[in-house]
Coordinates of C-alpha atoms in Angstrom, one line a residue:
X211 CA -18.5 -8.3 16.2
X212 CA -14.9 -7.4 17.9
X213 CA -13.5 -3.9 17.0
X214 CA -9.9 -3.6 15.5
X215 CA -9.5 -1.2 18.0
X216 CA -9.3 -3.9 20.7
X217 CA -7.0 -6.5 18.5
X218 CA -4.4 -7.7 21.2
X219 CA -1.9 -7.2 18.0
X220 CA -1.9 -3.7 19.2
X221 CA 0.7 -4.7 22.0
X222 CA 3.1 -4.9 19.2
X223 CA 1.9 -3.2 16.0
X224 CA 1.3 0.2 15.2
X225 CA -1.6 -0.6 13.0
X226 CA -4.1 -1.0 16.1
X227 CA -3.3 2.1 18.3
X228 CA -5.5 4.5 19.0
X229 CA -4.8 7.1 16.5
X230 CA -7.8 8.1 14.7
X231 CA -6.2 9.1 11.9
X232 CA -3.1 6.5 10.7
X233 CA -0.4 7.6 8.4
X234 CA 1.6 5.6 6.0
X235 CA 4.5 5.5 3.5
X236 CA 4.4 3.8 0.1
X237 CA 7.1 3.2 -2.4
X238 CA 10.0 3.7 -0.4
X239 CA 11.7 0.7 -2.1
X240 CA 12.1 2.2 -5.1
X241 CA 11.7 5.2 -7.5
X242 CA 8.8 6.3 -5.5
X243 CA 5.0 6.5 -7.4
X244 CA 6.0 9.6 -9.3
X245 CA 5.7 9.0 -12.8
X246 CA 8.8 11.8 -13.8
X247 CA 11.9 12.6 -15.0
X248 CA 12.8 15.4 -12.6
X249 CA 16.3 14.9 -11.2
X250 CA 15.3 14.9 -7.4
X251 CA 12.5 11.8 -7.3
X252 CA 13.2 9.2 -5.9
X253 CA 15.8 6.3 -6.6
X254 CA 16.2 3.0 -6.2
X255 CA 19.5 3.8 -4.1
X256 CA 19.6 1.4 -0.6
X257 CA 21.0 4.8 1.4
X258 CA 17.7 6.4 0.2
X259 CA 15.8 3.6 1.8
X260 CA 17.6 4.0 4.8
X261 CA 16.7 7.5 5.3
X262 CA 13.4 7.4 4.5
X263 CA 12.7 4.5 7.1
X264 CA 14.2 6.3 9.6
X265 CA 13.0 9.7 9.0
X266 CA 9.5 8.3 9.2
X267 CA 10.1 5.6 12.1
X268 CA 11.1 8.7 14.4
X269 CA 7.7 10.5 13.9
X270 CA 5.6 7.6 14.6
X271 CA 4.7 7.0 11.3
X272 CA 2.9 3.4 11.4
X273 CA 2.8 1.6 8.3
X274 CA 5.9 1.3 5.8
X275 CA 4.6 -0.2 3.0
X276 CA 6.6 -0.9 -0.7
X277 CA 5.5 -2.1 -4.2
X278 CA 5.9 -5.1 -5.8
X279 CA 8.2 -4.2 -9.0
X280 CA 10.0 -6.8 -11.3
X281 CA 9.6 -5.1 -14.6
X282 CA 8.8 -1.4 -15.8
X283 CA 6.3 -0.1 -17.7
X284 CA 8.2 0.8 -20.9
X285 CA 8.6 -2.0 -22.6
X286 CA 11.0 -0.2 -25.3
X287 CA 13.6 0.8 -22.3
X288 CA 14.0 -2.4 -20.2
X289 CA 16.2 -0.1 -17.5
X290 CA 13.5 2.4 -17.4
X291 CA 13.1 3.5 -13.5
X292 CA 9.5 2.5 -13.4
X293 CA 11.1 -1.1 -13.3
X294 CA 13.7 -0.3 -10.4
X295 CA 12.8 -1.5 -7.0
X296 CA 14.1 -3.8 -4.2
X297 CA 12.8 -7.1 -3.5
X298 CA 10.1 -6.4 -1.2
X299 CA 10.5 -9.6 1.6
X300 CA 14.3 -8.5 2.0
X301 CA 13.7 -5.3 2.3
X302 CA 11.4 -5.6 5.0
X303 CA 13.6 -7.6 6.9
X304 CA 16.2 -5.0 6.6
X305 CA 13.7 -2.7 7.5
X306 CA 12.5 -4.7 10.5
X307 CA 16.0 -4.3 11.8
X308 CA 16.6 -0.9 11.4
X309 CA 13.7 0.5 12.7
X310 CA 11.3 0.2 16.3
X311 CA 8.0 1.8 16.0
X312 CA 6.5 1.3 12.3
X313 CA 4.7 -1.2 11.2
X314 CA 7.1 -2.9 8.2
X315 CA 5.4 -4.5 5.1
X316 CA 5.9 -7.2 2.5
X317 CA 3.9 -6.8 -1.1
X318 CA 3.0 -9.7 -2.6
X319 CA 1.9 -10.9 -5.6
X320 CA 0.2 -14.1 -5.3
X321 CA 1.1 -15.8 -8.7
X322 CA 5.0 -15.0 -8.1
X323 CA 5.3 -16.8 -4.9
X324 CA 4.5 -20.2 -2.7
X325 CA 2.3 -19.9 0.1
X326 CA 5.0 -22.3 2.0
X327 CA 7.7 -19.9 1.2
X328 CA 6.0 -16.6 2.0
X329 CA 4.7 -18.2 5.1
X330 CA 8.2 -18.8 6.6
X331 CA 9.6 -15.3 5.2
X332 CA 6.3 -13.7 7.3
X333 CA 7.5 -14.8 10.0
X334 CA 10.5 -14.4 10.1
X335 CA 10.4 -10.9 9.8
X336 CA 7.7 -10.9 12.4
X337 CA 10.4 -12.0 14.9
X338 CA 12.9 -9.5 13.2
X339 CA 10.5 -6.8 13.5
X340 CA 9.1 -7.8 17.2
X341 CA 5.6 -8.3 16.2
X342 CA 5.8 -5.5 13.9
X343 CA 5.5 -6.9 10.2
X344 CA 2.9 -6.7 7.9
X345 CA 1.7 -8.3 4.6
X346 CA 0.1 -6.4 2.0
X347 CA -1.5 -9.4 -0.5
X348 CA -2.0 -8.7 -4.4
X349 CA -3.8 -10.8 -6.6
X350 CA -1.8 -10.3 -9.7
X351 CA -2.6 -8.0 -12.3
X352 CA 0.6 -7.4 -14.2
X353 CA 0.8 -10.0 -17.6
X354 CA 4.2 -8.9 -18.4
X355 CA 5.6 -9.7 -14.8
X356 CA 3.9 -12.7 -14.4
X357 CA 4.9 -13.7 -17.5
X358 CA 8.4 -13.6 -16.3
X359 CA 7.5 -15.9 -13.9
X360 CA 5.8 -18.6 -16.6
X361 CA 2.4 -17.9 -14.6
X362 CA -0.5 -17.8 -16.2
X363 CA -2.8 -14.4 -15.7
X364 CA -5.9 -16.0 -14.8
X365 CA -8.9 -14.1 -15.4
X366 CA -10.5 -11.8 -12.5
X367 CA -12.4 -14.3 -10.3
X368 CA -9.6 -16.9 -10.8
X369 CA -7.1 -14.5 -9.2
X370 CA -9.1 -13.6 -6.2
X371 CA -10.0 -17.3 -6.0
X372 CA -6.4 -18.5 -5.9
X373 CA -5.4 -15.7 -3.4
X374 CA -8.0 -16.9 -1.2
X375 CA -6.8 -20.3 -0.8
X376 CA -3.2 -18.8 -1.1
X377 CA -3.9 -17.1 2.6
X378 CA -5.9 -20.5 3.7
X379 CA -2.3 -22.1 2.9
X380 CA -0.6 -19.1 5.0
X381 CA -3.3 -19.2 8.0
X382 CA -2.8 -23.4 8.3
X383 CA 0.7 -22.8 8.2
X384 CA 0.8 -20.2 11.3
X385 CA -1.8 -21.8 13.5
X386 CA -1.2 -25.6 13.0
X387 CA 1.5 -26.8 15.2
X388 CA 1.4 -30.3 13.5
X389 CA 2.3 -31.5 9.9
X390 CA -0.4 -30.8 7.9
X391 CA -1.6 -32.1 3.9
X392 CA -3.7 -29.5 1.4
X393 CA -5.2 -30.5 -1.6
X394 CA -6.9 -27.4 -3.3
X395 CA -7.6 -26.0 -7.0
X396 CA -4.0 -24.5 -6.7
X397 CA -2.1 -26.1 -4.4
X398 CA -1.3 -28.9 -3.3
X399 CA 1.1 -29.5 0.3
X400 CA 2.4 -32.8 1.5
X401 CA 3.1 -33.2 5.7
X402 CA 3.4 -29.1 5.6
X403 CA 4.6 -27.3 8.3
X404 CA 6.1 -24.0 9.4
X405 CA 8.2 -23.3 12.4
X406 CA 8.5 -20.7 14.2
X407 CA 5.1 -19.4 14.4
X408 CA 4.8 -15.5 13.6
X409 CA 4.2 -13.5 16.8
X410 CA 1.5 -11.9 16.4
X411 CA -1.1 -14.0 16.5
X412 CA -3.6 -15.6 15.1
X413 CA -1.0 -14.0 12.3
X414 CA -0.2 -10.6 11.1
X415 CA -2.4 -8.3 9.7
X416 CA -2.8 -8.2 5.9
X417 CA -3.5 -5.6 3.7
X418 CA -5.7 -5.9 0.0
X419 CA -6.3 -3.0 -1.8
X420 CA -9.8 -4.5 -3.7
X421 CA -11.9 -2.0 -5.7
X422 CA -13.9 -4.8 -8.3
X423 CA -16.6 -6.6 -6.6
X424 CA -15.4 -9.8 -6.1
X425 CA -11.8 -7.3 -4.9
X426 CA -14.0 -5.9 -2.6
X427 CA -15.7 -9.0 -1.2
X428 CA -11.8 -10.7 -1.0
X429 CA -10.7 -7.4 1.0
X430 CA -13.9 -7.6 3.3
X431 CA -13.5 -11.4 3.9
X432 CA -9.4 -11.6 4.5
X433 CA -8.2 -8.4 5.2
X434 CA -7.5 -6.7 8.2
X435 CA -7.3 -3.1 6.1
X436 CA -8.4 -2.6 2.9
X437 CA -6.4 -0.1 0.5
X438 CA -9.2 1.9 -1.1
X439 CA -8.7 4.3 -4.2
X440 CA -11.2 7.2 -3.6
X441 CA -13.6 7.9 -6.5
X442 CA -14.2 11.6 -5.9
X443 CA -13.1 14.4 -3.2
X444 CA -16.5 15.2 -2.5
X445 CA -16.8 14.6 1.6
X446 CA -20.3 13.4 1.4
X447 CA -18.9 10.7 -1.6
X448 CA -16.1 10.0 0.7
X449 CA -18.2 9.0 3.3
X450 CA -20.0 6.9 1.4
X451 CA -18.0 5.0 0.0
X452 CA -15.9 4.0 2.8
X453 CA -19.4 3.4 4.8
X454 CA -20.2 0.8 1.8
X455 CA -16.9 -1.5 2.6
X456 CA -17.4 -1.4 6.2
X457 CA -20.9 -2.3 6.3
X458 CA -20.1 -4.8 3.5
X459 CA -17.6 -6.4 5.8
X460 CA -19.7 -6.5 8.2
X461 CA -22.6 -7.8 7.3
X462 CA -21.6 -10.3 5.0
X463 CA -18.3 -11.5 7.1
X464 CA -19.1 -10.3 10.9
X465 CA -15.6 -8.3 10.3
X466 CA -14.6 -4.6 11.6
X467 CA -11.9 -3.5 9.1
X468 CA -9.4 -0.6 8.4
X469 CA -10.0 1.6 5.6
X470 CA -6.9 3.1 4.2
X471 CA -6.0 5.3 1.2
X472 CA -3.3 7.0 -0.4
X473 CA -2.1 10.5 -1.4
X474 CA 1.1 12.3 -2.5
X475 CA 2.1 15.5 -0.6
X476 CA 3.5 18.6 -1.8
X477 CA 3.7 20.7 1.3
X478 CA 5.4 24.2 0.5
X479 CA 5.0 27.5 2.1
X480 CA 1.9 29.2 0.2
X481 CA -0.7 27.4 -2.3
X482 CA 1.4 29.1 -5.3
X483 CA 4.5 27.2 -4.3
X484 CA 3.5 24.1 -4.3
X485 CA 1.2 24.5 -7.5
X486 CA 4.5 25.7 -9.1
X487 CA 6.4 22.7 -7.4
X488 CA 3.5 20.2 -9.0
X489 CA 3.5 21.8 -12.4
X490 CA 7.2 21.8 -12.4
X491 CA 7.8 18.1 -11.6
X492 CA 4.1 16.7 -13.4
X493 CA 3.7 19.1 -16.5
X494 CA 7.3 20.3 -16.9
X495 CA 9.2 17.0 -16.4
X496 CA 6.2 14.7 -16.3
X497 CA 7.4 11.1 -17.9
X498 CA 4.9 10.3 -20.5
X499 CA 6.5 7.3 -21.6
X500 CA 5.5 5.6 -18.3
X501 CA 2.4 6.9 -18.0
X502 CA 1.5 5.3 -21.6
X503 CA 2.6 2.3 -20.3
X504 CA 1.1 2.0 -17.0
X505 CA -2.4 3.2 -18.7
X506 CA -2.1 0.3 -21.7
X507 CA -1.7 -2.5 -18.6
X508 CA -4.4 -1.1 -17.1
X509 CA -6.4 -1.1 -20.4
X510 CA -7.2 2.4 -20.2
X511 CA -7.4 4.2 -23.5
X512 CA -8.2 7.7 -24.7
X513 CA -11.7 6.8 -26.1
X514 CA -13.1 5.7 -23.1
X515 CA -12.6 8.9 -21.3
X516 CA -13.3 12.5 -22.3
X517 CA -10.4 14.7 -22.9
X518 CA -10.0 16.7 -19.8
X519 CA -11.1 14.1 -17.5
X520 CA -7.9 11.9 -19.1
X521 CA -5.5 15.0 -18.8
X522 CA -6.6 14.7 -14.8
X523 CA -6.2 11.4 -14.7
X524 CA -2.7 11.2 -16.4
X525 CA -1.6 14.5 -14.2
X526 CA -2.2 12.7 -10.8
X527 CA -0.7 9.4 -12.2
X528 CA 2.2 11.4 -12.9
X529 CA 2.3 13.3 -9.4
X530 CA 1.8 10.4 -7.4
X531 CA 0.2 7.4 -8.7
X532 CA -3.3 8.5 -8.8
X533 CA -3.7 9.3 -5.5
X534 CA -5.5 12.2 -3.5
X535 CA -3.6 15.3 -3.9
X536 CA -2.4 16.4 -0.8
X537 CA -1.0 20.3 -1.5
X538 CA 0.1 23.2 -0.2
X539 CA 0.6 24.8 3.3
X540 CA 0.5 22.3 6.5
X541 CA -2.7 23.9 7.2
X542 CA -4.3 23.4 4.0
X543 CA -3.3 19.9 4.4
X544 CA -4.3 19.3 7.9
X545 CA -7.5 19.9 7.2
X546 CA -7.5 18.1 3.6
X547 CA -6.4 14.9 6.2
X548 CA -9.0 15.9 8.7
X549 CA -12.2 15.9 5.9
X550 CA -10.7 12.6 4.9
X551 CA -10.6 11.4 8.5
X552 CA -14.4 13.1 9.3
X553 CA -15.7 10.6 6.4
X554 CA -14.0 7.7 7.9
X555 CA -10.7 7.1 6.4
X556 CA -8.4 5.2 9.1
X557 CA -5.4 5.7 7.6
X558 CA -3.2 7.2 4.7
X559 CA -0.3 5.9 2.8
X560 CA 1.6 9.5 1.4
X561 CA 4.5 9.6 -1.1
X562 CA 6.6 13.1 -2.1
X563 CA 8.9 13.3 -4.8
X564 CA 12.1 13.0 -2.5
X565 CA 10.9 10.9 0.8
X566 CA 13.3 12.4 3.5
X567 CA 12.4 16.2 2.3
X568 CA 9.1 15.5 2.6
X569 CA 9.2 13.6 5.5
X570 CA 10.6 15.9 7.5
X571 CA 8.6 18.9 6.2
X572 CA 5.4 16.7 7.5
X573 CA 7.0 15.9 10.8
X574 CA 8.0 19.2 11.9
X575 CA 4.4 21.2 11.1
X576 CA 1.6 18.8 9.5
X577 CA 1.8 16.4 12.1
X578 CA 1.4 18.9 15.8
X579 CA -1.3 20.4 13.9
X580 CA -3.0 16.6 13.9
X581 CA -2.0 16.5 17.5
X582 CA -3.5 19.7 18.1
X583 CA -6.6 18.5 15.9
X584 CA -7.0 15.1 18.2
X585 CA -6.2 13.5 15.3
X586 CA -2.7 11.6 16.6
X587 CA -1.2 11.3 19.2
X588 CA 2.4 12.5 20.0
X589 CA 4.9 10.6 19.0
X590 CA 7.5 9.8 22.0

């Protein structure tokens, strides 16, 4: 089985270096992952995009990665923020441009989108972005998006089914330099081809964040990284669960695969600061009209939780989309990135409330104390 850490991608992309421990940004497209009112999160504002790229692409940052947004989730308040964000294919193009080092990523809802079409925008910005881009595949789980798009939501299996012959479509498409035809359960191509080819090759890396079983077995069989949600903080849990999907990989596809997660960051001075910071922008200005809304999609409901195990879950949700709490002093949160790393985490995408603030607060001391940890490398 070949190692990711030998992919001849690596000439190219960020995402196969030899940093142990890979760092991300997610949500830079649009009002961030922060589920609040307070005055300084994020906006869907293009100069805001601008800086946050930049501000990341100059530390060495590898993976820019944004959501897939056509609709929020308060259906009362069709301009509510949740539903702000920029197209995600044009916005990596732009992104291609203006950066050199980070790896730039389209998300992609299958349902809302042509394997023909996507194939050609892939490569595109491949050859805007040097070999740089990215594609971060979703099956579709939104009904009142897709509805927008007069597709059907097809039930679990069915969505994982069609995404898998959605990236059979994309891989013909990059490696067939002839005219080809496809007849499948969802598409059908006549004398397809797509010229120019993507750079890297046999295509560029793609990126499924698959936590069901079949999810899991998609991730394992397509994707170059999987996007995991960790189920507890407990190392030892950690560990496990990230040794599950790689030997799952593995042994059922012959595959070595990425594991990445996500976090938000709240890096302050002392502990106390940033636990003010969090209770400030979460409990204090916490938007609970979106959190309502995001949890009905999901089908998540009071009764099937207990009370204070819901409050946790609505409280991270609102700091930063449910992901691992990352708070503090740099120390603290070097080593909160180190355990994560020690279990076998390869990479992590982080959001803040304001991107360029926190950016640069993670530049200038979180990331020489991963240097110093042998964690990264220096960026030059």
């Amino acid at each position: 089985m070949k190692s990711w850490r030998d992919d001849p991608r690596s000439e190219t992309n960020p995402l196969f270096n030899s940093n142990r421990l890979k760092l991300g940004t997610f949500g830079t497209n649009g009002g961030g992952v922060a589920m609040t009112t307070a005055p300084e999160a994020a906006r869907a504002r293009w100069a805001d995009c601008e800086s946050a790229a930049l501000a990341a692409d100059a530390c060495g940052i590898e993976a820019q990665v944004p959501f897939a947004r056509w609709k929020g989730y308060v259906s009362e308040h069709p301009d509510h923020r949740s539903g702000q964000a920029f197209d995600c294919y044009t916005w990596a193009a732009a992104h291609a441009q203006m950066t050199k080092r980070s790896a730039i990523f389209a998300t992609s809802h299958v349902p809302t989108i042509h394997p023909l079409m996507a194939a050609k925008q892939c490569a595109t910005i491949d050859h805007i972005s040097e070999g740089r881009f990215g594609l971060n595949v979703v099956a579709g789980w939104n009904k009142p998006e897709l509805d927008m798009f007069g597709a059907s939501m097809r039930e679990h299996e069915g969505r994982y089914e069609q995404a898998a012959e959605w990236i059979e479509v994309l891989d013909k498409l990059w490696t067939h330099g002839e005219a080809f035809d496809f007849e499948g359960k969802f598409y059908r191509l006549s004398r397809a081809i797509s010229m120019p080819r993507p750079l890297q090759a046999p295509r560029p890396p793609i990126m499924n964040a698959g936590t069901s079983e079949v999810g899991r077995h998609f991730a394992a069989k397509y994707a170059d990284l999987a996007f995991v949600i960790l189920t507890s903080e407990d190392p030892d849990q950690i560990r496990a669960q990230v040794r599950a999907y790689k030997e799952l990989a593995a042994k059922e596809y012959g595959r070595d695969i990425q594991i990445w997660s996500y976090g938000f960051v709240i890096q302050r001075d002392t502990f106390a600061e940033a636990q003010r910071f969090f209770d400030y922008y979460v409990h204090e200005k916490g938007d609970e009209e979106a959190v309502e809304g995001w949890m009905k999609l999901q089908g998540m409901h009071a009764h099937i939780l207990p009370a204070g195990q819901l409050e946790v879950l609505r409280s991270r949700f609102k700091a930063g989309g449910g992901g691992v709490p990352l708070m503090g002093t740099p120390d603290q949160i070097t080593q909160k990135l180190s355990m994560l790393s020690a279990c076998g985490v390869d990479g992590m995408l982080l959001s803040w409330l304001n991107y360029e603030d926190g950016i640069q607060r993670l530049a200038a001391e979180v990331l020489p104390r991963l240097v110093h940890a042998g964690l990264r490398q220096a960026a030059t």
